[in-house]
Amino acid sequence: MRLTALLLALVLSILPGAVLAQPVSRPAEAAAVVLPGPRSAENIEAELVGLSQWAAPGSTVVVAVRQTIAPGWHTYWRNPGDSGGPTTLDWRLPPGVKAGDIVWPLPTRQRLMSLVNYGYSGEVYLPVPIEIPASARPGTTLPLIADVLFLVCSDQMCVPVQMSLRLDLPIREGTPPLDPDHGAPLQAALEAAPRPAGIEARASLTDGVLTLSAAGGPLQGADLSQAFFYPFEGGVIDHAAAQTGQAGPNGLGLKLTPGAGLTARGLTGPVAGVLATNAGAWEITAEPGPALAGTGGGKTLANEVETAATPTTGLGLILQSLLFALLGGLILNLMPCVFPILAMKAAALAASAHKAREARRDGLLFGAGVLASFLILAGALLALRAGGEAIGWGFQLQSPAVIAGLALLMLAVGLNLSGVFHVGAGLQGAGNGPLSRLPGGTGAFFTGVLAVVVAAPCTAPFMAAALGAALLMPWPLALLVFLMLGLGLALPYVAISLSPGLLRRFPRPGPWMDRLKGLLAFPMYGAALWLVWVFARQGGEDALGLVLFAALMLALGLWLAGINQRRRAEGGTAVVSAVAATLALICAVGFAGLAASQARSSGPIVAETGPLAAAPWSAEAVAAAQAQGRPVLVNFTADWCVTCKINERAALSSPRVAEAMQAANALYLVGDWTRRDDAITRELERRGRSGAPLYLFYPAGGGEPRILPQLLTEGVVVEALKAE
């Protein structure tokens, strides 16, 4: 339908702006109880350790996050390379105590097919200088707490791991000795860490080649045979490309392949990073300018400087993600949010079943609409995340403007199916009455677009793992995963449309199709009502009144448009109805805009929790409950998430679950993602998920949670509680 296409295009055009207009929430200050000692996850153990046994008042001491990484896994340097993410520290310190930046050790290169990452494996120390105030009293102990987020990856998968680490640092007078357990290796890590060393450097970008020259300091007169440059920022160089260079009497010169970021913006400022050589590794800052004298013409340099990392192909992770995405897309066809659209396509398929050429055209264009929409949606999601936005799958439904637009769109589609107005052939098409199928390939394409838009509230099995992995991949691979998800969604309809044997089994068009079209209008009305309910939850009563009035004006405008069509079909003039229909539709758009504006200024949502007594989710609430010896069930949900609501009705609202929760003395926490919440988004990312629903069960004795299935049953919840 052309009106469907126009309205949907309007919704998609306002989507990025509507999302960006949402207020950014910030997590509350952490206050969890953290005990000293190491913390363990399946693939990494970490602890906060000190260089010395104590600290003197007014001194600067060094502590470090010690990582013991399981074989086959790795974490990342400050610039992770082509994929991944650096380890981050969020400190909680006593008043007057200040933490400096991480002193990053030299990383190794980790190859993932055509990509190269920078990171660490085995045991590694990340040192951090800590300033102790002169007012610190000898005989006391300062608790140092670091909330650490690791991204731990293998050649098959990446797992975000969050740990809170604590070191109780004694305060004494005098010079402290080294810590007997960690002092020596931590001191060695500090001494080997790259630092500035008075090296002068220049960089120039000419004909697609980044030339880096460095001279002076420890390079002067050194016997150099190997060199490699690690930039501090991504996008400066092509990390996987070879680095060639020559030594000279004063230093060395390197020829590098510029990265996409540097190619796009040009060399507008200094290039900073670590220059690693066989003589040592140092931090350098190369100012734009011609090559320095004495930095070439000598020995050709090799670029294998650091200890060789185990090459990884990553093919298993990529193939697994693509397979999961395809399966998730196929199962998405069975989820309730896609039913109304697939019902429309089933009717269209029946209409063209005995016209093989039209059936093939409609099937292929429907698939093209699905794939194009997934590409646009994935591109918007990845671009916004690259810009620092904390968003995930279904992010557009966190915008009241998008919800209002979709509700009105569903109402318009339902009215069209009910014969209130017509799009395409209209009444002039003899034999193609008011309930004829969607007109032509354009209708098939935009129905595929609409299917993707309304599929966002649902998350099918296999989707979560696939999309969670995709958001950690480079953007070309991430887009490929999203396209495979779209292929799974479109595949059943496309396969039927290309199968003459299956098409012949459809009954021939007749009066039954008119009745079917009228019946299919009601799922669309139901979808519109559900979206209005979601909008009311997002925007409150005042915004609800405005969107209902917009719906009334839309219905009036389309009814008048239908009168206009019939009048013109009879050969008469219809100026009055055309003007009235236009005014009514303008009013509908205006009131919808006012409703969205009112919704953005409304207060926070109060989550519905059902029969289980619930409290809002926070990391502090989880830690406090575990410290009290209580298990915790966390439900990350959203009102626009159909899968979430089905699970809550089927699995979390039964007396049996309530009794099991009470018997286990479990705490039930709800993280409501109906509107944008950056803290919830980050928690979803830590668990390898890109959207709701997510169910976590934390054991009473502490430790990492167990992730429950996305399609939740009463038995799964009860068994988890009884296992305590």
Tab-separated table of N, CA and C in Angstrom, residues 480-540:
chain	number	residue	atom	x	y	z
A	480	LEU	N	26.494	-8.370	8.435
A	480	LEU	CA	26.222	-9.675	7.851
A	480	LEU	C	25.339	-10.508	8.778
A	481	VAL	N	25.576	-10.424	10.092
A	481	VAL	CA	24.729	-11.146	11.045
A	481	VAL	C	23.296	-10.623	10.995
A	482	PHE	N	23.123	-9.296	10.950
A	482	PHE	CA	21.775	-8.731	10.870
A	482	PHE	C	21.088	-9.147	9.562
A	483	LEU	N	21.824	-9.169	8.460
A	483	LEU	CA	21.232	-9.591	7.196
A	483	LEU	C	20.813	-11.056	7.247
A	484	MET	N	21.582	-11.897	7.931
A	484	MET	CA	21.204	-13.299	8.061
A	484	MET	C	19.937	-13.436	8.900
A	485	LEU	N	19.785	-12.581	9.905
A	485	LEU	CA	18.545	-12.569	10.683
A	485	LEU	C	17.357	-12.201	9.790
A	486	GLY	N	17.547	-11.193	8.935
A	486	GLY	CA	16.490	-10.816	7.999
A	486	GLY	C	16.176	-11.921	7.016
A	487	LEU	N	17.216	-12.630	6.560
A	487	LEU	CA	16.990	-13.741	5.638
A	487	LEU	C	16.130	-14.814	6.291
A	488	GLY	N	16.397	-15.094	7.573
A	488	GLY	CA	15.575	-16.076	8.271
A	488	GLY	C	14.126	-15.642	8.370
A	489	LEU	N	13.891	-14.343	8.626
A	489	LEU	CA	12.517	-13.838	8.717
A	489	LEU	C	11.798	-13.947	7.377
A	490	ALA	N	12.481	-13.634	6.281
A	490	ALA	CA	11.836	-13.610	4.964
A	490	ALA	C	11.790	-14.971	4.292
A	491	LEU	N	12.629	-15.914	4.727
A	491	LEU	CA	12.829	-17.151	3.986
A	491	LEU	C	11.553	-17.970	3.764
A	492	PRO	N	10.690	-18.187	4.763
A	492	PRO	CA	9.505	-19.019	4.505
A	492	PRO	C	8.625	-18.464	3.393
A	493	TYR	N	8.347	-17.169	3.435
A	493	TYR	CA	7.477	-16.581	2.412
A	493	TYR	C	8.143	-16.622	1.040
A	494	VAL	N	9.440	-16.302	0.992
A	494	VAL	CA	10.154	-16.322	-0.288
A	494	VAL	C	10.192	-17.740	-0.848
A	495	ALA	N	10.448	-18.737	0.019
A	495	ALA	CA	10.520	-20.124	-0.449
A	495	ALA	C	9.188	-20.584	-1.030
A	496	ILE	N	8.087	-20.224	-0.380
A	496	ILE	CA	6.766	-20.625	-0.892
A	496	ILE	C	6.487	-19.938	-2.222
A	497	SER	N	6.824	-18.647	-2.308
A	497	SER	CA	6.535	-17.907	-3.542
A	497	SER	C	7.327	-18.432	-4.723
A	498	LEU	N	8.444	-19.118	-4.467
A	498	LEU	CA	9.270	-19.658	-5.544
A	498	LEU	C	9.006	-21.138	-5.806
A	499	SER	N	7.992	-21.709	-5.135
A	499	SER	CA	7.702	-23.145	-5.260
A	499	SER	C	6.353	-23.345	-5.945
A	500	PRO	N	6.330	-23.615	-7.245
A	500	PRO	CA	5.050	-23.791	-7.952
A	500	PRO	C	4.183	-24.890	-7.354
A	501	GLY	N	4.802	-25.974	-6.880
A	501	GLY	CA	4.020	-27.054	-6.301
A	501	GLY	C	3.251	-26.622	-5.070
A	502	LEU	N	3.897	-25.824	-4.211
A	502	LEU	CA	3.207	-25.332	-3.014
A	502	LEU	C	2.149	-24.306	-3.381
A	503	LEU	N	2.437	-23.455	-4.372
A	503	LEU	CA	1.470	-22.433	-4.760
A	503	LEU	C	0.190	-23.053	-5.305
A	504	ARG	N	0.313	-24.199	-6.011
A	504	ARG	CA	-0.885	-24.824	-6.576
A	504	ARG	C	-1.823	-25.354	-5.509
A	505	ARG	N	-1.317	-25.564	-4.302
A	505	ARG	CA	-2.162	-26.068	-3.216
A	505	ARG	C	-3.059	-24.980	-2.617
A	506	PHE	N	-2.753	-23.702	-2.904
A	506	PHE	CA	-3.598	-22.624	-2.404
A	506	PHE	C	-4.927	-22.620	-3.158
A	507	PRO	N	-6.032	-22.339	-2.457
A	507	PRO	CA	-7.324	-22.230	-3.162
A	507	PRO	C	-7.323	-21.014	-4.083
A	508	ARG	N	-8.120	-21.095	-5.126
A	508	ARG	CA	-8.206	-19.989	-6.076
A	508	ARG	C	-8.906	-18.792	-5.434
A	509	PRO	N	-8.564	-17.557	-5.886
A	509	PRO	CA	-9.214	-16.367	-5.330
A	509	PRO	C	-10.725	-16.421	-5.549
A	510	GLY	N	-11.448	-15.867	-4.576
A	510	GLY	CA	-12.904	-15.824	-4.646
A	510	GLY	C	-13.454	-14.966	-3.530
A	511	PRO	N	-14.745	-15.060	-3.274
A	511	PRO	CA	-15.345	-14.255	-2.193
A	511	PRO	C	-14.716	-14.506	-0.830
A	512	TRP	N	-14.172	-15.731	-0.647
A	512	TRP	CA	-13.562	-16.023	0.652
A	512	TRP	C	-12.430	-15.049	0.969
A	513	MET	N	-11.769	-14.513	-0.067
A	513	MET	CA	-10.661	-13.591	0.173
A	513	MET	C	-11.147	-12.261	0.729
A	514	ASP	N	-12.327	-11.815	0.295
A	514	ASP	CA	-12.878	-10.577	0.841
A	514	ASP	C	-13.115	-10.720	2.339
A	515	ARG	N	-13.700	-11.872	2.711
A	515	ARG	CA	-13.965	-12.109	4.141
A	515	ARG	C	-12.652	-12.226	4.921
A	516	LEU	N	-11.639	-12.881	4.310
A	516	LEU	CA	-10.343	-13.018	4.987
A	516	LEU	C	-9.690	-11.659	5.197
A	517	LYS	N	-9.767	-10.801	4.170
A	517	LYS	CA	-9.177	-9.472	4.307
A	517	LYS	C	-9.841	-8.700	5.438
A	518	GLY	N	-11.171	-8.765	5.508
A	518	GLY	CA	-11.860	-8.079	6.600
A	518	GLY	C	-11.464	-8.637	7.957
A	519	LEU	N	-11.286	-9.966	8.024
A	519	LEU	CA	-10.881	-10.583	9.291
A	519	LEU	C	-9.472	-10.156	9.683
A	520	LEU	N	-8.579	-10.039	8.681
A	520	LEU	CA	-7.190	-9.685	8.978
A	520	LEU	C	-7.039	-8.247	9.459
A	521	ALA	N	-8.075	-7.437	9.286
A	521	ALA	CA	-8.000	-6.073	9.811
A	521	ALA	C	-7.919	-6.068	11.331
A	522	PHE	N	-8.521	-7.072	11.980
A	522	PHE	CA	-8.610	-7.033	13.437
A	522	PHE	C	-7.273	-7.277	14.134
A	523	PRO	N	-6.382	-8.149	13.613
A	523	PRO	CA	-5.036	-8.175	14.211
A	523	PRO	C	-4.326	-6.829	14.134
A	524	MET	N	-4.570	-6.068	13.060
A	524	MET	CA	-3.949	-4.754	12.945
A	524	MET	C	-4.527	-3.793	13.979
A	525	TYR	N	-5.860	-3.856	14.178
A	525	TYR	CA	-6.458	-3.030	15.238
A	525	TYR	C	-5.891	-3.428	16.609
A	526	GLY	N	-5.725	-4.740	16.805
A	526	GLY	CA	-5.143	-5.199	18.071
A	526	GLY	C	-3.730	-4.687	18.269
A	527	ALA	N	-2.930	-4.719	17.184
A	527	ALA	CA	-1.564	-4.193	17.275
A	527	ALA	C	-1.573	-2.707	17.595
A	528	ALA	N	-2.541	-1.963	16.983
A	528	ALA	CA	-2.641	-0.524	17.264
A	528	ALA	C	-2.989	-0.281	18.726
A	529	LEU	N	-3.921	-1.064	19.270
A	529	LEU	CA	-4.303	-0.907	20.682
A	529	LEU	C	-3.130	-1.222	21.605
A	530	TRP	N	-2.390	-2.273	21.272
A	530	TRP	CA	-1.238	-2.631	22.108
A	530	TRP	C	-0.191	-1.516	22.094
A	531	LEU	N	0.062	-0.939	20.924
A	531	LEU	CA	1.034	0.150	20.834
A	531	LEU	C	0.555	1.387	21.589
A	532	VAL	N	-0.754	1.645	21.563
A	532	VAL	CA	-1.294	2.765	22.342
A	532	VAL	C	-1.086	2.511	23.829
A	533	TRP	N	-1.254	1.262	24.264
A	533	TRP	CA	-1.008	0.933	25.677
A	533	TRP	C	0.463	1.169	26.040
A	534	VAL	N	1.369	0.731	25.140
A	534	VAL	CA	2.795	0.978	25.379
A	534	VAL	C	3.062	2.477	25.445
A	535	PHE	N	2.447	3.232	24.536
A	535	PHE	CA	2.632	4.688	24.537
A	535	PHE	C	2.133	5.288	25.846
A	536	ALA	N	1.005	4.806	26.352
A	536	ALA	CA	0.478	5.311	27.623
A	536	ALA	C	1.446	5.029	28.764
A	537	ARG	N	2.095	3.864	28.730
A	537	ARG	CA	3.074	3.533	29.764
A	537	ARG	C	4.295	4.448	29.660
A	538	GLN	N	4.667	4.805	28.432
A	538	GLN	CA	5.822	5.674	28.248
A	538	GLN	C	5.511	7.132	28.555
A	539	GLY	N	4.301	7.574	28.190
A	539	GLY	CA	4.023	9.004	28.192
A	539	GLY	C	3.054	9.516	29.217
A	540	GLY	N	2.250	8.645	29.844
A	540	GLY	CA	1.303	9.114	30.848
A	540	GLY	C	-0.062	9.456	30.259
